CSV table of C-alpha atoms and ligand atoms in Angstrom, one decimal:
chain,number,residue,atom,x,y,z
R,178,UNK,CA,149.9,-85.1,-29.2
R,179,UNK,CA,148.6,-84.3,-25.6
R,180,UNK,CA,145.8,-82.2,-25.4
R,181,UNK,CA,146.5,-78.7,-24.2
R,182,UNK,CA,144.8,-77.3,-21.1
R,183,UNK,CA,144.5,-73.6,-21.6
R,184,UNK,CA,143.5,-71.7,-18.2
R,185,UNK,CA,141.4,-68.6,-18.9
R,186,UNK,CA,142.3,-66.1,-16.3
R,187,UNK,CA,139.3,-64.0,-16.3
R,188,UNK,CA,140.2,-61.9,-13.4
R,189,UNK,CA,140.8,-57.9,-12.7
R,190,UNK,CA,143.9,-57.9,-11.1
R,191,UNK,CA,147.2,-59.2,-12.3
R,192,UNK,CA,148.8,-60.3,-9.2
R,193,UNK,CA,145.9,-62.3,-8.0
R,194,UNK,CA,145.6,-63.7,-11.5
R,195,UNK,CA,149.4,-64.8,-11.0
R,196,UNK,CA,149.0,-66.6,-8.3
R,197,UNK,CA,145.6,-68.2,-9.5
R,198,UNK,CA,147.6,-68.9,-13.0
R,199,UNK,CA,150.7,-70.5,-11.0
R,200,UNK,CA,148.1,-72.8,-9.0
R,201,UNK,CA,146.4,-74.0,-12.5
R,202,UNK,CA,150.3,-74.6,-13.7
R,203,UNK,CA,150.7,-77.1,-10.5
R,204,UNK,CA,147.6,-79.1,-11.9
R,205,UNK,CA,148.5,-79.3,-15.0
R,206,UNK,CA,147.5,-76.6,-17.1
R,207,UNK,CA,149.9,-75.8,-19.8
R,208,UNK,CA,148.7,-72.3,-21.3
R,209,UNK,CA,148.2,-69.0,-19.3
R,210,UNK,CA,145.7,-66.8,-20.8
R,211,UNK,CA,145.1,-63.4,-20.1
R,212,UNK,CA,141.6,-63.5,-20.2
R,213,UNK,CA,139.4,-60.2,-22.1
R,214,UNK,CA,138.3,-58.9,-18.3
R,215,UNK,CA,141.8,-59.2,-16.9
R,216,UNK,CA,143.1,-56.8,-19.9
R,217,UNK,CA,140.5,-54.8,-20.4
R,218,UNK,CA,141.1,-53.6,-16.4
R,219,UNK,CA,145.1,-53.8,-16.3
R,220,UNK,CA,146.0,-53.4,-19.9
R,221,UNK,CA,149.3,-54.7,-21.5
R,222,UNK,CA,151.3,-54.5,-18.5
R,223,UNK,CA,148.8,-57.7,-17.4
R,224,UNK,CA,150.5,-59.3,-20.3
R,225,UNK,CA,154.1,-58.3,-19.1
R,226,UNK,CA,153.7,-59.5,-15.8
R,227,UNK,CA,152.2,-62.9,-17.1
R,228,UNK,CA,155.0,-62.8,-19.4
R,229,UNK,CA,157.7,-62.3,-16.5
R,230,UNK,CA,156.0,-64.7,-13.8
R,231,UNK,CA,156.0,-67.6,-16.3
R,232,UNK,CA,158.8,-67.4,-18.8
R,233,UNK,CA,158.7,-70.5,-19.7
R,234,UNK,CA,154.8,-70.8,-20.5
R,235,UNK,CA,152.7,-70.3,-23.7
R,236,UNK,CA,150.8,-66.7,-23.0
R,237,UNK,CA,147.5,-66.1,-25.0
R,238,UNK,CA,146.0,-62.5,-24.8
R,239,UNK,CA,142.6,-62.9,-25.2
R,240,UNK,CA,142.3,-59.4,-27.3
R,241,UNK,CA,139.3,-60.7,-28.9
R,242,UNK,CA,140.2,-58.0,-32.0
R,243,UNK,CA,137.8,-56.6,-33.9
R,244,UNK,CA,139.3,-54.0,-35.9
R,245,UNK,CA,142.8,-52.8,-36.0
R,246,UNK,CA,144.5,-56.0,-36.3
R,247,UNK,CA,148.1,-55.2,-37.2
R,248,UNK,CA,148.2,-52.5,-33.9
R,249,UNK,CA,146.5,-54.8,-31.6
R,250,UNK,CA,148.4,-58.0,-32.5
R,251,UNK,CA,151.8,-56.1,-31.9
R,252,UNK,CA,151.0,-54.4,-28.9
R,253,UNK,CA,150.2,-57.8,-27.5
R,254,UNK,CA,153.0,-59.6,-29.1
R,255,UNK,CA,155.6,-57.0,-27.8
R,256,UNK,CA,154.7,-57.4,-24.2
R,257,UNK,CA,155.1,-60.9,-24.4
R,258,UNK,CA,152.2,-62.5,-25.8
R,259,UNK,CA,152.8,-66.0,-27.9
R,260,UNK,CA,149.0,-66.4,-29.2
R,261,UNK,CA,146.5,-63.6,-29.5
R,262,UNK,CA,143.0,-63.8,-30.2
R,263,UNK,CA,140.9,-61.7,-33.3
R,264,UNK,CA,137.3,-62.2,-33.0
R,265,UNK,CA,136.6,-64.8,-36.2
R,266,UNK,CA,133.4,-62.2,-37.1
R,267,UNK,CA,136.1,-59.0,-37.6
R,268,UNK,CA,136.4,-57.9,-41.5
R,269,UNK,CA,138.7,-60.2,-43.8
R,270,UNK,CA,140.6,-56.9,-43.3
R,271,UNK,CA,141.7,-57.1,-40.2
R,272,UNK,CA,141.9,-61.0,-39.9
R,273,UNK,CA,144.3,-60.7,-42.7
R,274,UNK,CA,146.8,-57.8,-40.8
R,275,UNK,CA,146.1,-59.3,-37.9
R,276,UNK,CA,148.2,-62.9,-39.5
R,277,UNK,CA,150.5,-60.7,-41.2
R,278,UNK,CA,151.7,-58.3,-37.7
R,279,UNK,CA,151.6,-62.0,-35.9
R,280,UNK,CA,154.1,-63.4,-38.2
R,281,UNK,CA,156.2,-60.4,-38.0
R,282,UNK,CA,156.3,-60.8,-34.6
R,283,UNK,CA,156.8,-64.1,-34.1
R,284,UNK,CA,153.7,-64.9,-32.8
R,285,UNK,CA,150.0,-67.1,-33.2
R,286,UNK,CA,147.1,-66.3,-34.3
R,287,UNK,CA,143.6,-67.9,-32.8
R,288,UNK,CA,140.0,-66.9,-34.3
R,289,UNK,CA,137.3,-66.7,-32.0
R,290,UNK,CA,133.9,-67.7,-33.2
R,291,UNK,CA,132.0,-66.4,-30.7
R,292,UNK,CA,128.5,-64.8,-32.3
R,293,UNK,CA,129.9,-65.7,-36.0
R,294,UNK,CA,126.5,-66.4,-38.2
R,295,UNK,CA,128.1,-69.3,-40.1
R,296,UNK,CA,130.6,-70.3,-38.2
R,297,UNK,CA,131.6,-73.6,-40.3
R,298,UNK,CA,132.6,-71.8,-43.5
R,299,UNK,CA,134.0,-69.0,-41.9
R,300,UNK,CA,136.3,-71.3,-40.2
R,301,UNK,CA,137.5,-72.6,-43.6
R,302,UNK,CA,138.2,-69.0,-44.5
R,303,UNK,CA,139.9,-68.3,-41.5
R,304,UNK,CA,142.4,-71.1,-41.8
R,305,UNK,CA,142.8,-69.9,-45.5
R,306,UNK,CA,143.7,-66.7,-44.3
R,307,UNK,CA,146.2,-67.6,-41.9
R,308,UNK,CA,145.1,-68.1,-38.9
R,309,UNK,CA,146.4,-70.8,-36.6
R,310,UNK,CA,144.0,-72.0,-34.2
R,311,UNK,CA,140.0,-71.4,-34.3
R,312,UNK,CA,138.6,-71.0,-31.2
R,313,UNK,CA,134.7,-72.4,-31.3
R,314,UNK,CA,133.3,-71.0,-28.1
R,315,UNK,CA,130.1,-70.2,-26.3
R,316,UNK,CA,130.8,-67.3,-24.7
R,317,UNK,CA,129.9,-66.7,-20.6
R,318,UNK,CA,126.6,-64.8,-21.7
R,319,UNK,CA,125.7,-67.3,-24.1
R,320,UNK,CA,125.9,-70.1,-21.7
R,321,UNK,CA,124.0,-68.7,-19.1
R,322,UNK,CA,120.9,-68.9,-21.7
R,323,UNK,CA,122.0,-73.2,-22.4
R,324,UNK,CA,124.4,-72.7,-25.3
R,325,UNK,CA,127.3,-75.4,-25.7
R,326,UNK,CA,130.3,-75.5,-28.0
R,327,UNK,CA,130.5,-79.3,-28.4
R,328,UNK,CA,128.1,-80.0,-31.6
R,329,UNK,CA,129.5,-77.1,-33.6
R,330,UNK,CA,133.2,-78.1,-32.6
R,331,UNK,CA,132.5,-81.6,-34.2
R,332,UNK,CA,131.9,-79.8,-37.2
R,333,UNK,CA,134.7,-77.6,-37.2
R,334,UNK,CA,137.1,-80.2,-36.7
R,335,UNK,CA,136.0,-82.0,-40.0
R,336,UNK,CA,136.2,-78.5,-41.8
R,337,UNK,CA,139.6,-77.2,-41.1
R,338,UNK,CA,143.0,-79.1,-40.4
R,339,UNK,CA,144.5,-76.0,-38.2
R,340,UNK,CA,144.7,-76.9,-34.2
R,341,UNK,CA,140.6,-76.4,-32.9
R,342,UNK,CA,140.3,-75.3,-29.3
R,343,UNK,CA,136.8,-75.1,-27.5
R,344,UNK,CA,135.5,-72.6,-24.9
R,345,UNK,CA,132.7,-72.1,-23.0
R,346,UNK,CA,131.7,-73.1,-19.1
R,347,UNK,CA,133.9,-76.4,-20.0
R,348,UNK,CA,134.2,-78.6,-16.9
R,349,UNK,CA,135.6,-82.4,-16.4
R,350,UNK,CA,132.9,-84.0,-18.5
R,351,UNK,CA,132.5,-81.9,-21.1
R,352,UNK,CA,136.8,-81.7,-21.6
R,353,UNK,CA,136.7,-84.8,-22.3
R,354,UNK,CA,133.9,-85.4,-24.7
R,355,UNK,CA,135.6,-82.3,-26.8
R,356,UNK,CA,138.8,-84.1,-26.6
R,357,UNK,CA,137.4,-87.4,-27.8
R,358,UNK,CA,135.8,-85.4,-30.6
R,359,UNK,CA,139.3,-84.3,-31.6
R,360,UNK,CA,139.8,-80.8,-29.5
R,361,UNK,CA,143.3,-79.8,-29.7
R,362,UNK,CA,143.1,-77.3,-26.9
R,363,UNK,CA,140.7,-77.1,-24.3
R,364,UNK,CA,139.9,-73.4,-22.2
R,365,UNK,CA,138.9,-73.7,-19.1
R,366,UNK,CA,137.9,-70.6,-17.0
R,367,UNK,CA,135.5,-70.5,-13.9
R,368,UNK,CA,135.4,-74.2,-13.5
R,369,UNK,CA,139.6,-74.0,-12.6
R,370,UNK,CA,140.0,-70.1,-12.1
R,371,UNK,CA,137.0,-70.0,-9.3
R,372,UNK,CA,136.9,-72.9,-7.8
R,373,UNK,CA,138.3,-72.6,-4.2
R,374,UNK,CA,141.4,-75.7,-4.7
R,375,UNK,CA,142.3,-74.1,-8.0
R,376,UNK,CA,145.0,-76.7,-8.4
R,377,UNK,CA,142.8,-79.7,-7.8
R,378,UNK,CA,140.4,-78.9,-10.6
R,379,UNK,CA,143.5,-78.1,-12.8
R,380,UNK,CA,144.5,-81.9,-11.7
R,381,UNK,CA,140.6,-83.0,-12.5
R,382,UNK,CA,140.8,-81.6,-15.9
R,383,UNK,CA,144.0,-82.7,-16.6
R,384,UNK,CA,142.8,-86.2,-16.0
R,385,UNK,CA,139.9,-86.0,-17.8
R,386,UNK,CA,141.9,-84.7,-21.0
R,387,UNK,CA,144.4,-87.5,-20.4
R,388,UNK,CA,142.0,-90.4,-20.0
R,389,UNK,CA,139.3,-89.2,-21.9
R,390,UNK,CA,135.7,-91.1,-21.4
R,391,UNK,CA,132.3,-89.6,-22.0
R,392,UNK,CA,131.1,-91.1,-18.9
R,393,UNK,CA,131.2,-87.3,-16.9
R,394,UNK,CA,128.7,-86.2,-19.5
R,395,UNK,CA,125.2,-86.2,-19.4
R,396,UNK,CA,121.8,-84.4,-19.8
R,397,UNK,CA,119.6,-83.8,-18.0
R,398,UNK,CA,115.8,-82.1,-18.5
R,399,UNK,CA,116.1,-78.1,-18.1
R,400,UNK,CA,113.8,-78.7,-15.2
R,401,UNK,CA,115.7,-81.1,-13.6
R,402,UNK,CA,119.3,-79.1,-14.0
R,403,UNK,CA,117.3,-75.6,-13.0
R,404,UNK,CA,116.1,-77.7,-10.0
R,405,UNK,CA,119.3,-78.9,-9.3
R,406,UNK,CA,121.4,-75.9,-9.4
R,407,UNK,CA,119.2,-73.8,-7.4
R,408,UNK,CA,119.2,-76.7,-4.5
R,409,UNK,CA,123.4,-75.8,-4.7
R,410,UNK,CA,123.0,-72.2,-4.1
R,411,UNK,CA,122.1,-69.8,-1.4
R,412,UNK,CA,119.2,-67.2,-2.0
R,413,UNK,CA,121.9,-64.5,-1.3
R,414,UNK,CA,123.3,-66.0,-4.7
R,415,UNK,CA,120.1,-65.9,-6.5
R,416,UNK,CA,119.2,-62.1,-5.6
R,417,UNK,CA,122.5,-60.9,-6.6
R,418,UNK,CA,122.4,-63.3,-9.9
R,419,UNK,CA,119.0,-61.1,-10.1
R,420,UNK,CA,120.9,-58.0,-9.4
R,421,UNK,CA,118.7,-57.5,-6.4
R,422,UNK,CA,115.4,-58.3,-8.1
R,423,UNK,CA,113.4,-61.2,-6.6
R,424,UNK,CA,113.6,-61.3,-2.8
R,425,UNK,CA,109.9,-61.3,-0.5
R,426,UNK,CA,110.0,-59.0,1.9
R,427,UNK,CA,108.8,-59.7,5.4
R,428,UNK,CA,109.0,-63.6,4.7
R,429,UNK,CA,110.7,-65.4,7.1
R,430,UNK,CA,111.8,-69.1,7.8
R,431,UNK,CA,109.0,-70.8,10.4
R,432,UNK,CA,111.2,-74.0,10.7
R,433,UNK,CA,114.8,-72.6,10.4
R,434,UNK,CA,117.7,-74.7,8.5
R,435,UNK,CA,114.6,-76.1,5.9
R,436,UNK,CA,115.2,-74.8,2.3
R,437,UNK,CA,113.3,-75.0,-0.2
R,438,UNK,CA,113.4,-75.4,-4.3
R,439,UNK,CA,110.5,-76.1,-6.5
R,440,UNK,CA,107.3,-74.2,-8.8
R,441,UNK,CA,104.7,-72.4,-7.6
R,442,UNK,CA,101.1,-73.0,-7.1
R,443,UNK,CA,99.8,-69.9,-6.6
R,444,UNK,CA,96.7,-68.6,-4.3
R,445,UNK,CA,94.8,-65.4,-4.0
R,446,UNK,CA,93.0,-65.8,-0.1
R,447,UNK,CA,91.6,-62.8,1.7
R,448,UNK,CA,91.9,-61.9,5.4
R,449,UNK,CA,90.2,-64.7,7.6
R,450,UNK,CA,89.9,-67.2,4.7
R,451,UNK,CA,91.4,-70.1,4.5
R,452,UNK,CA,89.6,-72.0,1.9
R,453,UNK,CA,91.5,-71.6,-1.3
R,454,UNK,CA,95.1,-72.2,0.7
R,455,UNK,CA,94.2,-75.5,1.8
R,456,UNK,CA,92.1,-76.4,-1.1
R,457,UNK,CA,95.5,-75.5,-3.2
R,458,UNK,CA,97.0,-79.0,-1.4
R,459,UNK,CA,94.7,-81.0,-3.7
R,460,UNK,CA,95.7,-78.9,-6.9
R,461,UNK,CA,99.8,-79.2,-6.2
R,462,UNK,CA,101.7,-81.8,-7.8
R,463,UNK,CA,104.5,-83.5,-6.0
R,464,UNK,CA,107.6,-80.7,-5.9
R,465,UNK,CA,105.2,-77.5,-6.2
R,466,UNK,CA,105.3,-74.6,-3.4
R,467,UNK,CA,102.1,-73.5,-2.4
R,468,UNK,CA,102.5,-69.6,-2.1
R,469,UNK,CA,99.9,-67.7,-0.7
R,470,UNK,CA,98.4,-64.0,-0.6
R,471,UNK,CA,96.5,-63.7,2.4
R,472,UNK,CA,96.4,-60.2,3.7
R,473,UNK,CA,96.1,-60.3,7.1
R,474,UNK,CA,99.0,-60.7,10.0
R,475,UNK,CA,96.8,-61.3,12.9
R,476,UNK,CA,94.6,-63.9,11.1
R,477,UNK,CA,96.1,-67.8,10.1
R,478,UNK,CA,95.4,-69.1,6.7
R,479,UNK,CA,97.3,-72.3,7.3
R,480,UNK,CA,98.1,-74.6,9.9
R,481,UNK,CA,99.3,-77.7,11.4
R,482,UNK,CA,96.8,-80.1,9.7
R,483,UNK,CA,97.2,-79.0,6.2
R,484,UNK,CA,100.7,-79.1,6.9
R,485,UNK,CA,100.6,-82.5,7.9
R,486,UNK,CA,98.4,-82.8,4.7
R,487,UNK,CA,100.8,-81.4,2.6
R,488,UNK,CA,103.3,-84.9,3.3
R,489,UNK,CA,100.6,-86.6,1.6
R,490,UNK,CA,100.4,-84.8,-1.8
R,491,UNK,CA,104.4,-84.3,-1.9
R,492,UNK,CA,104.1,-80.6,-1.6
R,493,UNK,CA,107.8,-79.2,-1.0
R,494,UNK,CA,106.7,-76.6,1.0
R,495,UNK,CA,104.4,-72.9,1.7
R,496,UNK,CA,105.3,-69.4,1.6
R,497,UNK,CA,102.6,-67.1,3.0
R,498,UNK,CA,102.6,-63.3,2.6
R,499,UNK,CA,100.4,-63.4,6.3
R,500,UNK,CA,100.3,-65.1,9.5
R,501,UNK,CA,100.8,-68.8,10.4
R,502,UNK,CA,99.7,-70.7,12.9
R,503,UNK,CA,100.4,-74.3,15.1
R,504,UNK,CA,104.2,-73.2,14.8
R,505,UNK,CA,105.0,-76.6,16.9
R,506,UNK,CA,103.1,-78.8,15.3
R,507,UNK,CA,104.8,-77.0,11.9
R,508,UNK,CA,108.3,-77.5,13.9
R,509,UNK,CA,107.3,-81.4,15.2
R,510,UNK,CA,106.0,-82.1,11.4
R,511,UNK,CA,109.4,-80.5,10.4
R,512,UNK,CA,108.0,-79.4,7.1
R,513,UNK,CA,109.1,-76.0,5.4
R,514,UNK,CA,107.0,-73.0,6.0
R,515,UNK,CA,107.8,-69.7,5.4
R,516,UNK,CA,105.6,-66.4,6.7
R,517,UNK,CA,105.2,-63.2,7.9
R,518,UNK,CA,104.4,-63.8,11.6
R,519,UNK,CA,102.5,-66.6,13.5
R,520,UNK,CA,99.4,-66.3,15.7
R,521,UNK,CA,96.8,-68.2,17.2
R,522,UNK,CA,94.1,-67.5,15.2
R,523,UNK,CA,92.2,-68.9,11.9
R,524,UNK,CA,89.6,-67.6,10.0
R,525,UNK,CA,87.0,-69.4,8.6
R,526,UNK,CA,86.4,-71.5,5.0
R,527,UNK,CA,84.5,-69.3,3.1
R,528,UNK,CA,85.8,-70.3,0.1
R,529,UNK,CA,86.5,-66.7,-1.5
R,530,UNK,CA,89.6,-65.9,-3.9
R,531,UNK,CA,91.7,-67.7,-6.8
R,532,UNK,CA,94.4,-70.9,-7.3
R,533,UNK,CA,96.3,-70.3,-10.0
R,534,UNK,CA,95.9,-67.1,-11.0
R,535,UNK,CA,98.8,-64.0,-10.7
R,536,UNK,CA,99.3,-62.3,-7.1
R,537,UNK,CA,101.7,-60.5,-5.0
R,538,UNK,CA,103.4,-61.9,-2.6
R,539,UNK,CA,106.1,-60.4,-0.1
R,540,UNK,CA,106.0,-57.4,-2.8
R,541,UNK,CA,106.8,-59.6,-5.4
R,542,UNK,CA,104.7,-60.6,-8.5
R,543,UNK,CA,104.5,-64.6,-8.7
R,544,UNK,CA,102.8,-66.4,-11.2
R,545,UNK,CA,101.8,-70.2,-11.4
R,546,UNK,CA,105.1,-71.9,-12.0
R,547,UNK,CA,107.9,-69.6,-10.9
R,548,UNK,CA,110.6,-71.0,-9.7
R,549,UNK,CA,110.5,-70.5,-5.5
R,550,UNK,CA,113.8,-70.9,-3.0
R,551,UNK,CA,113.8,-70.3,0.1
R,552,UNK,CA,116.1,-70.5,2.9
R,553,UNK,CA,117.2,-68.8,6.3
R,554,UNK,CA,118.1,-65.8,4.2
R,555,UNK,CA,114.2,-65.6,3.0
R,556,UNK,CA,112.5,-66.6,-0.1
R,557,UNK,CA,113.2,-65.2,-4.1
R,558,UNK,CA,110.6,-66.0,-6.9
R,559,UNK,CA,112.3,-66.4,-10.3
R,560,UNK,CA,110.3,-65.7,-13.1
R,561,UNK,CA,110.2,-69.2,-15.0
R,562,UNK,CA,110.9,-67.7,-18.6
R,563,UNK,CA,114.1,-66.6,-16.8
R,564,UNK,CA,115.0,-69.6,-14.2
R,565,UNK,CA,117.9,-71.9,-16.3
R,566,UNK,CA,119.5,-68.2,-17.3
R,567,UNK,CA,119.4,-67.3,-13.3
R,568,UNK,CA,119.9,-70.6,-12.3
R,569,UNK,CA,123.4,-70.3,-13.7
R,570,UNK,CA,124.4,-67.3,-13.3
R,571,UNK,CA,123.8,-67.8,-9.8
R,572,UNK,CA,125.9,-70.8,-9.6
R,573,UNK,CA,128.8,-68.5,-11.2
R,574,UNK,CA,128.0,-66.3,-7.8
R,575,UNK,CA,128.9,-69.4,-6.0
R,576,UNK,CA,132.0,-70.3,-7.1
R,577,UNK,CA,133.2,-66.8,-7.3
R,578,UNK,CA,132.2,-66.2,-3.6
R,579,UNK,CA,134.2,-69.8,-3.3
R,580,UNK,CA,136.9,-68.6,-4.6
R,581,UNK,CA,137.0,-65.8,-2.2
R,582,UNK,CA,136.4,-67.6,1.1
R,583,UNK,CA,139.2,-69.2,0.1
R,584,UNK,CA,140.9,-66.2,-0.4
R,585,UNK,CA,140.2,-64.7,3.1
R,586,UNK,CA,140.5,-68.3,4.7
R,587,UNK,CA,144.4,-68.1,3.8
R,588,UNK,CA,144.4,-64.4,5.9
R,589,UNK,CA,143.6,-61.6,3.6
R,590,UNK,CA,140.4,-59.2,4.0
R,591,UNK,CA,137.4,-59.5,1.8
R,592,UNK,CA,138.6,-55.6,0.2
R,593,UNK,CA,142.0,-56.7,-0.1
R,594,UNK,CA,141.0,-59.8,-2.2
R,595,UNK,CA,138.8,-57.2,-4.0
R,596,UNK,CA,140.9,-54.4,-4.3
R,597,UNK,CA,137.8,-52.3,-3.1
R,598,UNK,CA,139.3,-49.5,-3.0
R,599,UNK,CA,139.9,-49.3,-6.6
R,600,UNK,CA,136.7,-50.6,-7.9
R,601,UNK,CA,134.6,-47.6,-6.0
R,602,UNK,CA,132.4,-45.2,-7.8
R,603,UNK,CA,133.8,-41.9,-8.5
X,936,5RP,O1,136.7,-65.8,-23.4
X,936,5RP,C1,135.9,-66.0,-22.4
X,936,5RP,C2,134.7,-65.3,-22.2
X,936,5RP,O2,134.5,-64.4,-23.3
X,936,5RP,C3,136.3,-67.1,-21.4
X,936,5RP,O3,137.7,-66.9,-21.1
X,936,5RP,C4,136.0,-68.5,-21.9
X,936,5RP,O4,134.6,-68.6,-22.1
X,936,5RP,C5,136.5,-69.5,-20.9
X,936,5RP,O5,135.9,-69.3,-19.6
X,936,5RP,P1,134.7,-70.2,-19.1
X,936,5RP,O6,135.3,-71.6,-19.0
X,936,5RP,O7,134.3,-69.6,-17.7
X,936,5RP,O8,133.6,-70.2,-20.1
């Protein structure tokens, strides 16, 4: 049998969710869900009007039950639902009425075994119990901290002989690895639902499910992917994946359109001493950002010649809570430098302060080997205990802001595509 494509529609509002859901349809998706957000903010009636704007579709309510199961299944199932979701971790109790109200009512029942302790056996009981599909997913949390669904769906699919669908962050490559390792169903949410052609990554996915390979699929180091997803993103995306935390203040670009990614190498310089900055060159491995408390805004702690120097040792670029100076030779060099002002001056090299220790910098604490990025927006240090969780959750910023472009792009206003209005504090 073909693989189905489920689309996740994770969204707030119905009618935008309809017309996301109808451009997933024209890629190839085969099941609508209503995804947990979309329901907990429009309630049944988002159900309904699923139910009415595709008559002819599978509809999954993504209830995730916990308690209650005979109520909660035939809410859902009355308002149109054909699969609803229990969370696989509820009580045997309410797994059990949840299967009973869902045959009553004519309708499926998929356990989701998001944050289940042993999810292998429980999957056995599950299936013993009644349920119809098992759902082994990371959940959007979950895989902003690294976790996958693939290994534990392997072992799922040898436990149970019910359909096994997989969830979590799923994109082309990773489909259609879970495919080749026997998924049934596949849900996909932000990589269709927030990407800005909604019906060309339906089509990708569809092709990926269809043709499986495992050639899409591959690892890389957490340094190298944190590396890589914060080149993709903006530091706008950052800060809010920060929820404001993180930004420099009074750090500008020196050498606008340059952005920079990569770990710090920290130095502690006082006013009129440039010492320890350029000394830092020699210390910096090939990718580092040299970031630099100096103290001073009328006195220069760096400069056109350990700029140039910098080429040599691969340095990716300086961030300086102070003044710059040699701003054309730092333009002509074309190298990224990021500061509070410029001015003529230098100090001298006395020699005083620290490489490597802790400092401030643009009101921000940094510590050898946060992550750095900086761009014409201005610079954001990300703690490096924190970077893959930020790194992805400000990709999800991304897309979603994607998503929206494309949104205004085809007329509407950015609070009409948000429904402002309704979202305001009150
Ligand atoms: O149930 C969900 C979150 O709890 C999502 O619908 C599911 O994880 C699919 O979305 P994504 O592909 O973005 O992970």
């Amino acid at each position: 049998m073909k693989p189905i494509i489920q689309v996740a529609l994770d969204l707030l509002e119905t009618d935008r969710a309809i017309r996301i859901g109808q451009e997933a349809l024209e890629g190839g998706a085969d099941w609508i869900e209503a995804g947990t957000p979309l329901i907990k903010s429009e309630g049944m009636d988002s159900i309904r009007k699923l139910r009415e704007a595709f008559p002819a579709k599978v509809i999954v309510a993504d209830m995730k039950i916990a308690d209650t199961g005979s109520m909660e299944v035939e809410m859902a199932a009355k308002a149109g639902a054909d699969v609803i979701v229990i969370l696989g971790s509820a009580d045997d109790s309410t797994v059990l009425e949840a299967v009973r109200a869902a045959k009553k009512y004519g309708a499926r029942i998929m356990a989701d075994l998001i944050s289940v302790p042993d999810p292998v056996p429980r999957s056995g009981e599950l299936e013993k119990m009644g349920v119809d599909i098992i759902n082994v997913h990371a959940g959007i949390d979950q895989q902003m901290t690294g976790r996958d669904s693939l290994s534990l769906m392997k072992e799922v699919v040898r436990e149970v002989s019910i359909q096994v669908a997989i969830a979590g962050g799923l994109d082309i490559g990773s489909c259609s690895m879970a495919v080749k390792e026997g998924a049934d169903i596949v849900i996909v949410g932000g990589n269709i639902v927030r990407s800005a052609d909604v019906t060309a990554s339906a089509k990708a996915i569809r092709d990926a499910v269809d043709s499986p390979s495992v050639t899409g699929y591959s690892k890389k180091t957490v340094d190298e992917e944190i590396r890589s997803i914060l080149g993709s993103v903006s530091t706008p995306n950052i800060s809010d994946a920060m929820h404001r935390k993180g930004a420099m203040q009074d750090i500008f670009t020196m050498v606008p359109g340059k952005k920079i990614v990569g770990t710090a190498v920290t130095v502690q310089a006082f006013k009129g001493d440039w010492a320890k900055a350029v000394e830092a060159i020699d210390e910096a491995n090939p990718g580092d950002i040299i970031v630099i408390y100096n103290g001073s805004r009328h006195v220069a702690p760096w400069g056109g010649l350990a700029t140039q120097s910098c080429l040599n040792k691969g340095v990716a670029g300086v961030v300086i809570d102070g003044a710059v100076r040699d701003i054309d030779d730092i333009r002509r060099i074309d190298f990224p430098v990021f500061a509070t002002c410029n001015v003529p001056n230098a100090g001298e090299p006395k020699g005083f302060g620290e490489i490597n220790s802790e400092i401030v910098c643009g009101n921000q604490a940094v510590k050898p080997g946060d992550y750095i990025v900086g761009d014409d927006n201005g610079v954001v240090v990300i703690p490096r205990e924190h970077a893959y969780e930020i790194a992805r959750r400000a990709k999800e910023v991304e897309k979603t802001e994607q998503r929206l472009f494309e949104e205004i792009r085809r007329g509407a206003t950015l609070s009409e595509v948000m429904d402002l209005r309704k979202w305001e504090k009150h």
